[in-house]
GROMACS .gro file of C-alpha atoms in nm:
model
  183
    1MET     CA    1  -1.584  -2.728   0.640
    2PRO     CA    2  -1.232  -2.785   0.782
    3THR     CA    3  -1.096  -2.812   0.426
    4LEU     CA    4  -1.262  -2.483   0.331
    5ARG     CA    5  -1.125  -2.314   0.644
    6ARG     CA    6  -0.773  -2.441   0.565
    7ALA     CA    7  -0.798  -2.297   0.211
    8LEU     CA    8  -0.938  -1.957   0.310
    9SER     CA    9  -0.636  -1.836   0.504
   10PRO     CA   10  -0.380  -1.898   0.226
   11ALA     CA   11  -0.625  -1.753  -0.027
   12GLY     CA   12  -0.657  -1.441   0.188
   13PHE     CA   13  -0.279  -1.402   0.210
   14LEU     CA   14  -0.259  -1.451  -0.168
   15LEU     CA   15  -0.513  -1.169  -0.212
   16ALA     CA   16  -0.311  -0.951   0.025
   17ALA     CA   17  -0.001  -1.021  -0.187
   18ALA     CA   18  -0.195  -0.922  -0.500
   19CYS     CA   19  -0.289  -0.593  -0.330
   20PHE     CA   20   0.081  -0.500  -0.337
   21LEU     CA   21   0.034  -0.446  -0.712
   22LEU     CA   22  -0.238  -0.185  -0.651
   23PRO     CA   23  -0.180   0.184  -0.569
   24PHE     CA   24  -0.063   0.232  -0.209
   25LEU     CA   25   0.039   0.597  -0.197
   26GLY     CA   26  -0.078   0.885  -0.412
   27VAL     CA   27   0.019   1.247  -0.463
   28HIS     CA   28  -0.264   1.466  -0.589
   29PHE     CA   29  -0.277   1.838  -0.648
   30ASP     CA   30  -0.537   2.043  -0.825
   31THR     CA   31  -0.506   2.419  -0.869
   32PRO     CA   32  -0.677   2.649  -1.117
   33THR     CA   33  -0.379   2.609  -1.352
   34GLN     CA   34  -0.240   2.264  -1.273
   35ARG     CA   35  -0.371   1.918  -1.209
   36GLY     CA   36  -0.123   1.646  -1.118
   37ARG     CA   37  -0.124   1.290  -0.998
   38ALA     CA   38   0.148   1.043  -0.911
   39GLY     CA   39   0.145   0.716  -0.727
   40TRP     CA   40   0.337   0.419  -0.599
   41ASN     CA   41   0.207   0.067  -0.561
   42GLY     CA   42   0.300  -0.160  -0.271
   43ALA     CA   43   0.576  -0.329  -0.467
   44ASP     CA   44   0.730   0.015  -0.535
   45LEU     CA   45   0.743   0.079  -0.161
   46VAL     CA   46   0.908  -0.258  -0.103
   47VAL     CA   47   1.178  -0.219  -0.370
   48GLY     CA   48   1.209   0.163  -0.371
   49GLY     CA   49   1.054   0.204  -0.716
   50GLU     CA   50   0.974   0.515  -0.916
   51ALA     CA   51   0.633   0.681  -0.918
   52SER     CA   52   0.391   0.665  -1.206
   53GLU     CA   53   0.295   1.024  -1.277
   54SER     CA   54   0.098   1.263  -1.494
   55LEU     CA   55   0.059   1.639  -1.495
   56ARG     CA   56  -0.194   1.842  -1.690
   57ILE     CA   57  -0.115   2.212  -1.723
   58ILE     CA   58  -0.427   2.420  -1.783
   59TRP     CA   59  -0.415   2.781  -1.898
   60TYR     CA   60  -0.634   3.051  -2.045
   61THR     CA   61  -0.530   3.205  -2.375
   62GLU     CA   62  -0.556   3.577  -2.452
   63ASN     CA   63  -0.905   3.536  -2.599
   64GLY     CA   64  -1.024   3.344  -2.291
   65ALA     CA   65  -1.010   2.995  -2.443
   66LEU     CA   66  -0.894   2.709  -2.227
   67GLY     CA   67  -0.574   2.527  -2.325
   68SER     CA   68  -0.404   2.229  -2.167
   69GLU     CA   69  -0.095   2.014  -2.206
   70GLU     CA   70   0.012   1.677  -2.065
   71THR     CA   71   0.367   1.667  -1.930
   72THR     CA   72   0.563   1.512  -1.645
   73ILE     CA   73   0.606   1.679  -1.311
   74GLU     CA   74   0.986   1.671  -1.337
   75ARG     CA   75   0.988   1.825  -1.686
   76PHE     CA   76   0.759   2.109  -1.575
   77TYR     CA   77   0.909   2.187  -1.232
   78GLY     CA   78   1.267   2.073  -1.289
   79ALA     CA   79   1.444   1.811  -1.081
   80GLU     CA   80   1.450   2.016  -0.760
   81GLY     CA   81   1.088   2.128  -0.787
   82ALA     CA   82   0.972   1.774  -0.859
   83GLN     CA   83   1.131   1.654  -0.534
   84ARG     CA   84   0.875   1.868  -0.351
   85PHE     CA   85   0.592   1.661  -0.502
   86LEU     CA   86   0.762   1.331  -0.577
   87PRO     CA   87   1.023   1.204  -0.335
   88ARG     CA   88   1.195   0.934  -0.540
   89ARG     CA   89   1.290   0.693  -0.266
   90PHE     CA   90   1.114   0.565   0.041
   91LEU     CA   91   1.420   0.420   0.213
   92HIS     CA   92   1.289   0.539   0.551
   93SER     CA   93   0.982   0.315   0.513
   94GLN     CA   94   1.125   0.046   0.286
   95ALA     CA   95   1.236  -0.186   0.570
   96LEU     CA   96   0.886  -0.183   0.716
   97ALA     CA   97   0.732  -0.252   0.374
   98ILE     CA   98   0.972  -0.544   0.329
   99ILE     CA   99   0.868  -0.681   0.669
  100ALA     CA  100   0.501  -0.653   0.565
  101ALA     CA  101   0.574  -0.844   0.243
  102LEU     CA  102   0.764  -1.111   0.438
  103MET     CA  103   0.469  -1.147   0.677
  104VAL     CA  104   0.241  -1.207   0.378
  105LEU     CA  105   0.481  -1.481   0.265
  106ALA     CA  106   0.485  -1.625   0.619
  107GLY     CA  107   0.106  -1.632   0.619
  108LEU     CA  108   0.106  -1.812   0.285
  109SER     CA  109   0.370  -2.055   0.409
  110SER     CA  110   0.178  -2.135   0.726
  111ALA     CA  111  -0.044  -2.371   0.526
  112ILE     CA  112   0.241  -2.622   0.495
  113LEU     CA  113   0.301  -2.645   0.871
  114ALA     CA  114   0.191  -2.953   1.060
  115GLY     CA  115  -0.103  -2.915   1.295
  116ALA     CA  116  -0.405  -2.692   1.255
  117ARG     CA  117  -0.331  -2.499   1.574
  118VAL     CA  118   0.026  -2.419   1.467
  119GLN     CA  119  -0.099  -2.312   1.123
  120ALA     CA  120  -0.362  -2.083   1.270
  121THR     CA  121  -0.120  -1.935   1.525
  122VAL     CA  122   0.147  -1.858   1.264
  123ALA     CA  123  -0.115  -1.715   1.027
  124ALA     CA  124  -0.260  -1.496   1.305
  125LEU     CA  125   0.084  -1.362   1.399
  126ALA     CA  126   0.170  -1.304   1.032
  127GLY     CA  127  -0.159  -1.120   0.975
  128PHE     CA  128  -0.121  -0.891   1.277
  129ALA     CA  129   0.251  -0.826   1.220
  130GLY     CA  130   0.191  -0.766   0.848
  131ALA     CA  131  -0.091  -0.519   0.912
  132ALA     CA  132   0.112  -0.334   1.176
  133SER     CA  133   0.430  -0.307   0.966
  134LEU     CA  134   0.227  -0.206   0.661
  135ALA     CA  135   0.056   0.072   0.858
  136LEU     CA  136   0.391   0.192   0.994
  137ALA     CA  137   0.549   0.185   0.647
  138GLU     CA  138   0.263   0.391   0.505
  139ALA     CA  139   0.278   0.637   0.795
  140ARG     CA  140   0.654   0.683   0.748
  141ALA     CA  141   0.612   0.734   0.374
  142LEU     CA  142   0.334   0.989   0.434
  143ALA     CA  143   0.548   1.175   0.686
  144PHE     CA  144   0.821   1.233   0.427
  145THR     CA  145   0.612   1.319   0.121
  146GLY     CA  146   0.429   1.639   0.209
  147PRO     CA  147   0.074   1.769   0.223
  148TYR     CA  148  -0.040   1.645  -0.118
  149THR     CA  149   0.001   1.278  -0.033
  150ALA     CA  150  -0.267   1.030   0.078
  151PRO     CA  151  -0.305   0.653   0.116
  152GLU     CA  152  -0.464   0.480  -0.183
  153TYR     CA  153  -0.711   0.192  -0.203
  154GLY     CA  154  -0.447  -0.082  -0.245
  155PHE     CA  155  -0.301   0.001   0.095
  156TRP     CA  156  -0.643  -0.003   0.262
  157LEU     CA  157  -0.736  -0.336   0.101
  158ALA     CA  158  -0.407  -0.501   0.200
  159PHE     CA  159  -0.425  -0.360   0.553
  160ALA     CA  160  -0.788  -0.472   0.600
  161LEU     CA  161  -0.715  -0.819   0.462
  162LEU     CA  162  -0.411  -0.869   0.686
  163ALA     CA  163  -0.595  -0.744   0.996
  164ALA     CA  164  -0.898  -0.964   0.918
  165LEU     CA  165  -0.673  -1.265   0.859
  166GLY     CA  166  -0.499  -1.200   1.189
  167CYS     CA  167  -0.832  -1.178   1.374
  168ALA     CA  168  -0.988  -1.481   1.205
  169ASN     CA  169  -0.684  -1.699   1.267
  170ALA     CA  170  -0.653  -1.579   1.628
  171ILE     CA  171  -1.017  -1.677   1.690
  172HIS     CA  172  -0.956  -2.012   1.521
  173THR     CA  173  -0.647  -2.067   1.739
  174LEU     CA  174  -0.847  -1.996   2.055
  175ARG     CA  175  -1.125  -2.233   1.948
  176LEU     CA  176  -0.872  -2.510   1.876
  177ARG     CA  177  -0.708  -2.446   2.211
  178ARG     CA  178  -1.041  -2.471   2.396
  179ALA     CA  179  -1.127  -2.790   2.209
  180ALA     CA  180  -0.789  -2.940   2.305
  181HIS     CA  181  -0.838  -2.849   2.673
  182ALA     CA  182  -1.193  -2.983   2.675
  183SER     CA  183  -1.088  -3.327   2.552
   0.00000   0.00000   0.00000
């Protein structure tokens, strides 16, 4: 059981790191004539990457038939109009996203520290700090992207994993502390 417990925390931080490759932030709009979607994964927020995007223009022809065309948001709206839907950089939240990524690395690295209590304490702090900085980074990105933007499932998975890892390691730290005081 202790070996399994020691392996679960690094595995959880590895899963949280993998979540950074999933969609974190999405822009969606759907009108009678346009349907668009763009998104950034967690790694894009960390390095200031470009959005993946698609736009489907839907129209009715003179005889009432439905037509549609795939294009990019920038090509349809122009560079200035696209900025309304797709802010290109998240520099205002990038530092917080970098801190979250570093906390995931700290949680992974905690497995090499000596002493189970030190490992659990570092992992708990990394989990809580990672979840908090990730939530702040997402909130800052949402504040600067407009009404069409929403968090995506990758953010929620990473946030939940980091918070759960923080809680589980904090409980483990307290149990180890009680056991040390009892002996």
